[in-house]
Coordinates of C-alpha atoms and ligand atoms in Angstrom, one line a residue:
M1 CA 8.8 15.1 -4.8
L2 CA 8.8 13.8 -8.6
P3 CA 9.6 17.3 -11.3
Q4 CA 6.7 18.4 -12.3
P5 CA 5.1 19.7 -15.8
A6 CA 3.3 22.1 -16.1
S7 CA 0.6 21.4 -14.7
P8 CA 0.0 17.9 -13.2
I9 CA -3.2 18.4 -11.9
R10 CA -5.7 15.2 -13.1
F11 CA -8.2 16.0 -10.1
R12 CA -10.5 17.5 -8.6
R13 CA -10.8 16.5 -5.3
L14 CA -8.7 12.9 -3.8
L15 CA -9.3 11.8 -0.6
L16 CA -5.6 10.1 1.4
T17 CA -7.0 8.0 4.6
G18 CA -4.4 7.1 6.8
A19 CA -3.1 11.0 6.1
A20 CA -1.0 11.3 9.6
G21 CA 0.8 7.8 9.1
N22 CA 4.6 7.3 8.2
L23 CA 3.1 7.2 4.8
G24 CA 0.4 9.2 4.8
R25 CA 2.8 12.4 5.7
E26 CA 5.2 12.4 2.9
L27 CA 2.1 11.6 0.2
R28 CA 0.4 14.5 1.4
P29 CA 2.1 17.5 -0.1
R30 CA 2.8 14.7 -3.1
L31 CA -0.3 13.7 -3.9
K32 CA -1.5 18.0 -3.5
T33 CA -0.1 18.0 -6.8
Y34 CA -2.2 15.9 -8.4
C35 CA -6.0 17.6 -7.8
E36 CA -7.7 21.0 -6.2
T37 CA -8.2 20.0 -3.5
L38 CA -6.7 17.2 -1.1
R39 CA -9.2 15.5 1.4
L40 CA -7.1 14.2 4.5
S41 CA -8.3 11.4 6.6
H42 CA -6.7 10.1 10.0
R43 CA -7.9 8.6 12.8
S44 CA -6.3 11.2 14.9
E45 CA -5.3 15.4 14.5
M46 CA -3.7 16.2 11.7
G47 CA -3.2 19.7 12.3
E48 CA -3.9 22.7 10.0
A49 CA -5.3 22.8 6.8
G50 CA -2.8 24.3 3.9
A51 CA -3.7 25.9 0.6
G52 CA -6.2 23.4 -1.3
E53 CA -6.6 21.0 1.5
E54 CA -9.4 19.3 3.4
I55 CA -8.8 17.6 6.8
M56 CA -11.6 15.0 8.2
V57 CA -10.6 13.6 11.4
A58 CA -12.5 9.4 10.8
G59 CA -11.8 6.3 12.3
L60 CA -12.7 3.9 9.1
E61 CA -14.6 1.5 12.0
D62 CA -17.2 4.3 11.7
A63 CA -19.4 3.4 9.0
G64 CA -21.2 7.1 9.5
A65 CA -17.6 9.0 9.3
V66 CA -16.5 6.8 6.4
L67 CA -19.6 7.8 4.0
G68 CA -18.5 11.0 4.4
L69 CA -14.9 10.9 3.8
L70 CA -16.0 9.5 0.2
K71 CA -18.3 12.9 -0.6
D72 CA -17.5 14.2 -3.9
V73 CA -14.2 12.8 -4.3
D74 CA -12.8 11.7 -7.7
A75 CA -10.3 8.6 -6.3
V76 CA -9.2 7.5 -3.0
V77 CA -5.6 6.4 -1.8
H78 CA -6.6 4.3 1.1
M79 CA -3.7 4.0 3.4
G80 CA -5.4 4.0 6.5
G81 CA -5.6 1.4 8.9
V82 CA -3.2 -0.5 10.6
S83 CA -0.1 -1.1 9.0
T84 CA 2.3 -3.8 11.5
E85 CA 0.9 -6.8 13.1
Q86 CA -1.0 -5.9 16.5
P87 CA -3.9 -7.8 18.2
W88 CA -7.0 -8.6 16.4
D89 CA -9.2 -5.9 17.4
K90 CA -6.9 -3.4 16.4
I91 CA -7.0 -5.2 12.8
L92 CA -10.3 -6.3 13.4
A93 CA -11.1 -2.4 13.4
G94 CA -9.1 -0.9 11.1
N95 CA -8.2 -3.5 8.5
I96 CA -11.9 -5.6 7.9
V97 CA -14.8 -3.3 9.3
G98 CA -12.7 -0.3 8.3
A99 CA -12.5 -2.0 4.6
Y100 CA -15.7 -2.7 4.4
N101 CA -16.8 0.6 4.9
L102 CA -14.7 2.2 2.6
Y103 CA -16.2 -0.1 -0.2
E104 CA -19.7 0.4 0.9
A105 CA -18.7 4.2 1.2
A106 CA -17.6 4.5 -2.2
R107 CA -21.0 2.2 -4.0
K108 CA -23.0 4.5 -2.4
N109 CA -21.1 7.6 -3.3
G110 CA -20.5 6.8 -6.5
V111 CA -16.7 6.5 -6.4
K112 CA -15.2 4.6 -9.2
R113 CA -11.2 4.1 -8.8
I114 CA -9.4 3.3 -5.3
V115 CA -5.7 2.7 -4.4
F116 CA -5.4 0.7 -1.8
A117 CA -2.0 -0.2 0.5
S118 CA -2.0 -3.6 0.5
S119 CA 1.1 -5.4 1.2
N120 CA 3.8 -8.0 0.6
H121 CA 2.9 -9.5 4.1
V122 CA -0.5 -10.9 2.1
T123 CA 2.6 -13.3 0.8
G124 CA 5.3 -13.5 3.6
F125 CA 5.2 -17.1 3.9
Y126 CA 6.5 -17.8 0.1
R127 CA 10.6 -18.1 1.2
Q128 CA 13.5 -15.9 0.1
D129 CA 14.3 -18.4 -2.7
E130 CA 11.4 -18.2 -4.4
V131 CA 10.4 -15.1 -7.0
I132 CA 7.0 -15.1 -6.8
D133 CA 4.0 -12.6 -9.2
S134 CA 0.3 -11.5 -8.0
R135 CA -1.6 -14.9 -9.2
D136 CA 0.2 -17.1 -7.0
P137 CA -1.9 -18.4 -3.6
V138 CA -2.0 -15.9 -0.7
R139 CA 0.2 -17.1 2.2
P140 CA -0.1 -14.5 5.2
D141 CA 2.6 -14.0 7.6
G142 CA -0.2 -13.4 10.2
L143 CA -3.8 -11.1 11.1
Y144 CA -2.1 -7.9 9.4
G145 CA -1.8 -9.7 6.1
L146 CA -4.2 -11.8 6.8
S147 CA -6.4 -8.3 6.9
K148 CA -5.0 -7.0 3.8
A149 CA -5.8 -10.2 1.5
F150 CA -9.0 -9.8 3.1
G151 CA -9.3 -6.2 1.4
E152 CA -7.6 -7.4 -1.7
N153 CA -10.9 -9.6 -1.8
L154 CA -13.3 -7.1 -1.1
A155 CA -11.6 -4.7 -3.8
Q156 CA -12.0 -7.7 -6.1
L157 CA -15.5 -8.4 -5.1
Y158 CA -16.6 -4.6 -5.7
W159 CA -14.7 -4.7 -8.8
D160 CA -17.1 -7.7 -9.9
R161 CA -20.5 -7.0 -8.1
Y162 CA -19.8 -2.6 -8.5
R163 CA -18.0 -1.9 -11.1
I164 CA -15.2 0.3 -8.5
E165 CA -12.0 -0.5 -9.7
T166 CA -9.1 -0.8 -7.6
V167 CA -5.3 -1.0 -7.7
S168 CA -4.0 -3.3 -4.8
L169 CA -0.4 -2.0 -4.4
R170 CA 1.4 -5.0 -2.5
I171 CA 4.8 -2.4 -0.5
G172 CA 7.6 -3.2 0.1
S173 CA 8.9 -1.4 2.1
S174 CA 8.6 2.5 1.8
F175 CA 11.2 4.2 3.8
T176 CA 13.8 6.7 3.3
A177 CA 16.6 4.2 3.0
P178 CA 16.5 0.5 4.0
K179 CA 16.6 -0.5 6.8
D180 CA 18.0 -3.8 6.7
R181 CA 19.7 -6.9 4.3
R182 CA 16.0 -7.8 3.5
M183 CA 15.1 -4.7 2.8
L184 CA 17.3 -4.6 0.1
A185 CA 14.7 -6.6 -2.1
T186 CA 11.7 -5.4 -0.6
W187 CA 12.6 -1.2 -0.8
M188 CA 10.4 1.0 -2.7
S189 CA 11.6 4.9 -2.9
Y190 CA 9.2 7.8 -1.7
D191 CA 9.4 9.2 -5.2
D192 CA 9.1 5.5 -6.5
T193 CA 5.9 5.1 -4.3
E194 CA 4.3 8.2 -5.5
R195 CA 5.2 7.0 -9.4
L196 CA 3.5 3.7 -8.3
I197 CA 0.4 6.0 -7.1
V198 CA -0.3 7.8 -9.4
A199 CA 0.5 5.4 -12.2
A200 CA -2.7 3.8 -10.2
L201 CA -4.6 6.5 -10.0
T202 CA -4.4 6.9 -13.6
A203 CA -3.8 4.2 -15.8
P204 CA -7.3 3.5 -18.1
V205 CA -8.0 -0.1 -17.4
V206 CA -7.2 -1.7 -13.4
G207 CA -9.8 -3.4 -12.7
H208 CA -8.8 -5.0 -9.4
S209 CA -5.5 -5.1 -10.2
I210 CA -2.5 -6.1 -7.6
I211 CA 0.9 -5.1 -8.1
Y212 CA 4.1 -5.3 -6.0
G213 CA 5.8 -1.7 -4.6
M214 CA 9.5 -2.0 -5.2
S215 CA 11.8 -0.2 -6.5
D216 CA 14.4 -1.6 -9.4
N217 CA 16.6 -3.7 -6.8
A218 CA 18.9 -5.9 -8.3
T219 CA 17.7 -8.5 -5.7
T220 CA 13.8 -8.9 -5.8
W221 CA 11.5 -11.8 -4.9
W222 CA 8.4 -10.3 -7.3
D223 CA 7.5 -10.5 -10.4
N224 CA 5.1 -8.0 -12.1
T225 CA 4.4 -9.2 -15.4
H226 CA 0.7 -9.6 -14.9
A227 CA 1.0 -5.4 -13.9
K228 CA 2.4 -4.0 -16.8
H229 CA -0.7 -2.4 -18.0
I230 CA 0.0 -0.1 -14.6
G231 CA 3.0 2.1 -16.6
Y232 CA 4.7 1.5 -13.2
R233 CA 8.5 2.2 -13.8
P234 CA 10.6 2.2 -10.9
R235 CA 13.8 5.3 -11.2
D236 CA 15.6 4.1 -8.0
S237 CA 17.6 1.1 -6.9
S238 CA 18.9 -0.2 -3.2
D239 CA 21.7 -0.9 -5.0
V240 CA 23.3 2.1 -3.7
F241 CA 22.6 1.2 -0.1
R242 CA 23.9 -2.3 -0.8
A243 CA 27.4 -1.7 0.6
E244 CA 26.5 0.4 3.4
V245 CA 23.8 -2.0 4.5
E246 CA 26.2 -5.0 4.9
A247 CA 29.4 -3.4 6.2
R248 CA 26.8 -2.2 9.0
L249 CA 24.6 -5.4 9.7
P250 CA 25.8 -8.3 10.2
L251 CA 24.1 -11.7 8.9
L252 CA 21.6 -13.4 10.7
D253 CA 21.5 -16.8 11.7
A254 CA 21.0 -18.5 7.8
S255 CA 18.0 -20.6 10.3
D256 CA 16.2 -17.8 11.9
P257 CA 13.0 -17.8 9.9
A258 CA 13.6 -13.7 9.0
V259 CA 15.9 -14.6 7.0
I260 CA 14.2 -17.7 5.5
Y261 CA 10.3 -16.3 4.6
Q262 CA 9.9 -12.8 2.6
G263 CA 7.8 -11.0 5.5
G264 CA 11.6 -11.8 7.3
A265 CA 11.0 -10.6 11.1
F266 CA 6.9 -10.8 10.4
V267 CA 6.7 -14.3 10.4
R268 CA 7.8 -14.4 13.7
T269 CA 5.7 -11.4 15.3
G270 CA 2.5 -11.4 16.6
P271 CA -0.5 -12.6 19.2
F272 CA -0.1 -15.8 18.6
E273 CA 1.5 -17.5 22.0
Ligands
15L301 C1 4.7 -3.8 5.8 O1 3.8 -3.6 4.9 C2 4.6 -2.4 6.7 O2 3.6 -1.6 6.7 C3 5.6 -1.3 6.7 O3 5.9 -1.0 7.9 C4 7.3 -2.4 6.6 O4 7.3 -2.9 7.8 C5 6.4 -3.4 4.9 O5 5.2 -3.9 6.0 C6 8.2 -4.5 5.3 O6 7.6 -5.6 5.2 O7 8.9 -4.0 5.4

């Protein structure tokens, strides 16, 4: 967790969806430091609420439950839904219906800022020898990436029509350390993930902005030129892991689509047979 100034609290109540997921569990204690009350939601149990926490079990496809989740919150960090390639019915429920329910609940409850966990898989079918930015056309690498593109478009609609602001985070690979050679380009440390989310929550004016979520890695495929107003400055880098990762993991066959495309193995995963 980042070292904190005397009182980093800036919100009365924040909602974290997907709180029991991989990233949600990591963010739970971190986000607590920025609000008086952290409301946690997930479709399954999350254990006991700690000090300053509220727990609400809800599936995102349940519009009534999601409406209740967003009641009296200042802002939302939306990590919920499906986070990998899955069968269509799960993606439909979690990422399409779920995203719609979330934005409708924001509109009805007067919530004005959402930080949306999008994904680099929105543009996974660009090649690893290309550098792209947030204005390049989407090229999803599967149904999961496509559902995240839907979420970004939904965010744009709710900004244009209802003035609900969103920062869509096209998260690379947020893990303790890069797990493979690809992640030397896509990795984002947990501390940088926290920095990015806090910047997205607190930047004064964001409309609907899109930013790639990565640390300050030497190898990169993504250019955040159009997101400078968010004020995110990564401080970590995958470079410290490079020698170990390259020694441990052999080079893959250069004709493997997972090596050619930015989405890695996601480009050949999924129910497409
Ligand atoms: C994602 O969108 C996934 O949620 C995560 O599990 C990682 O696989 C990541 O992308 C990645 O591209 O490494």
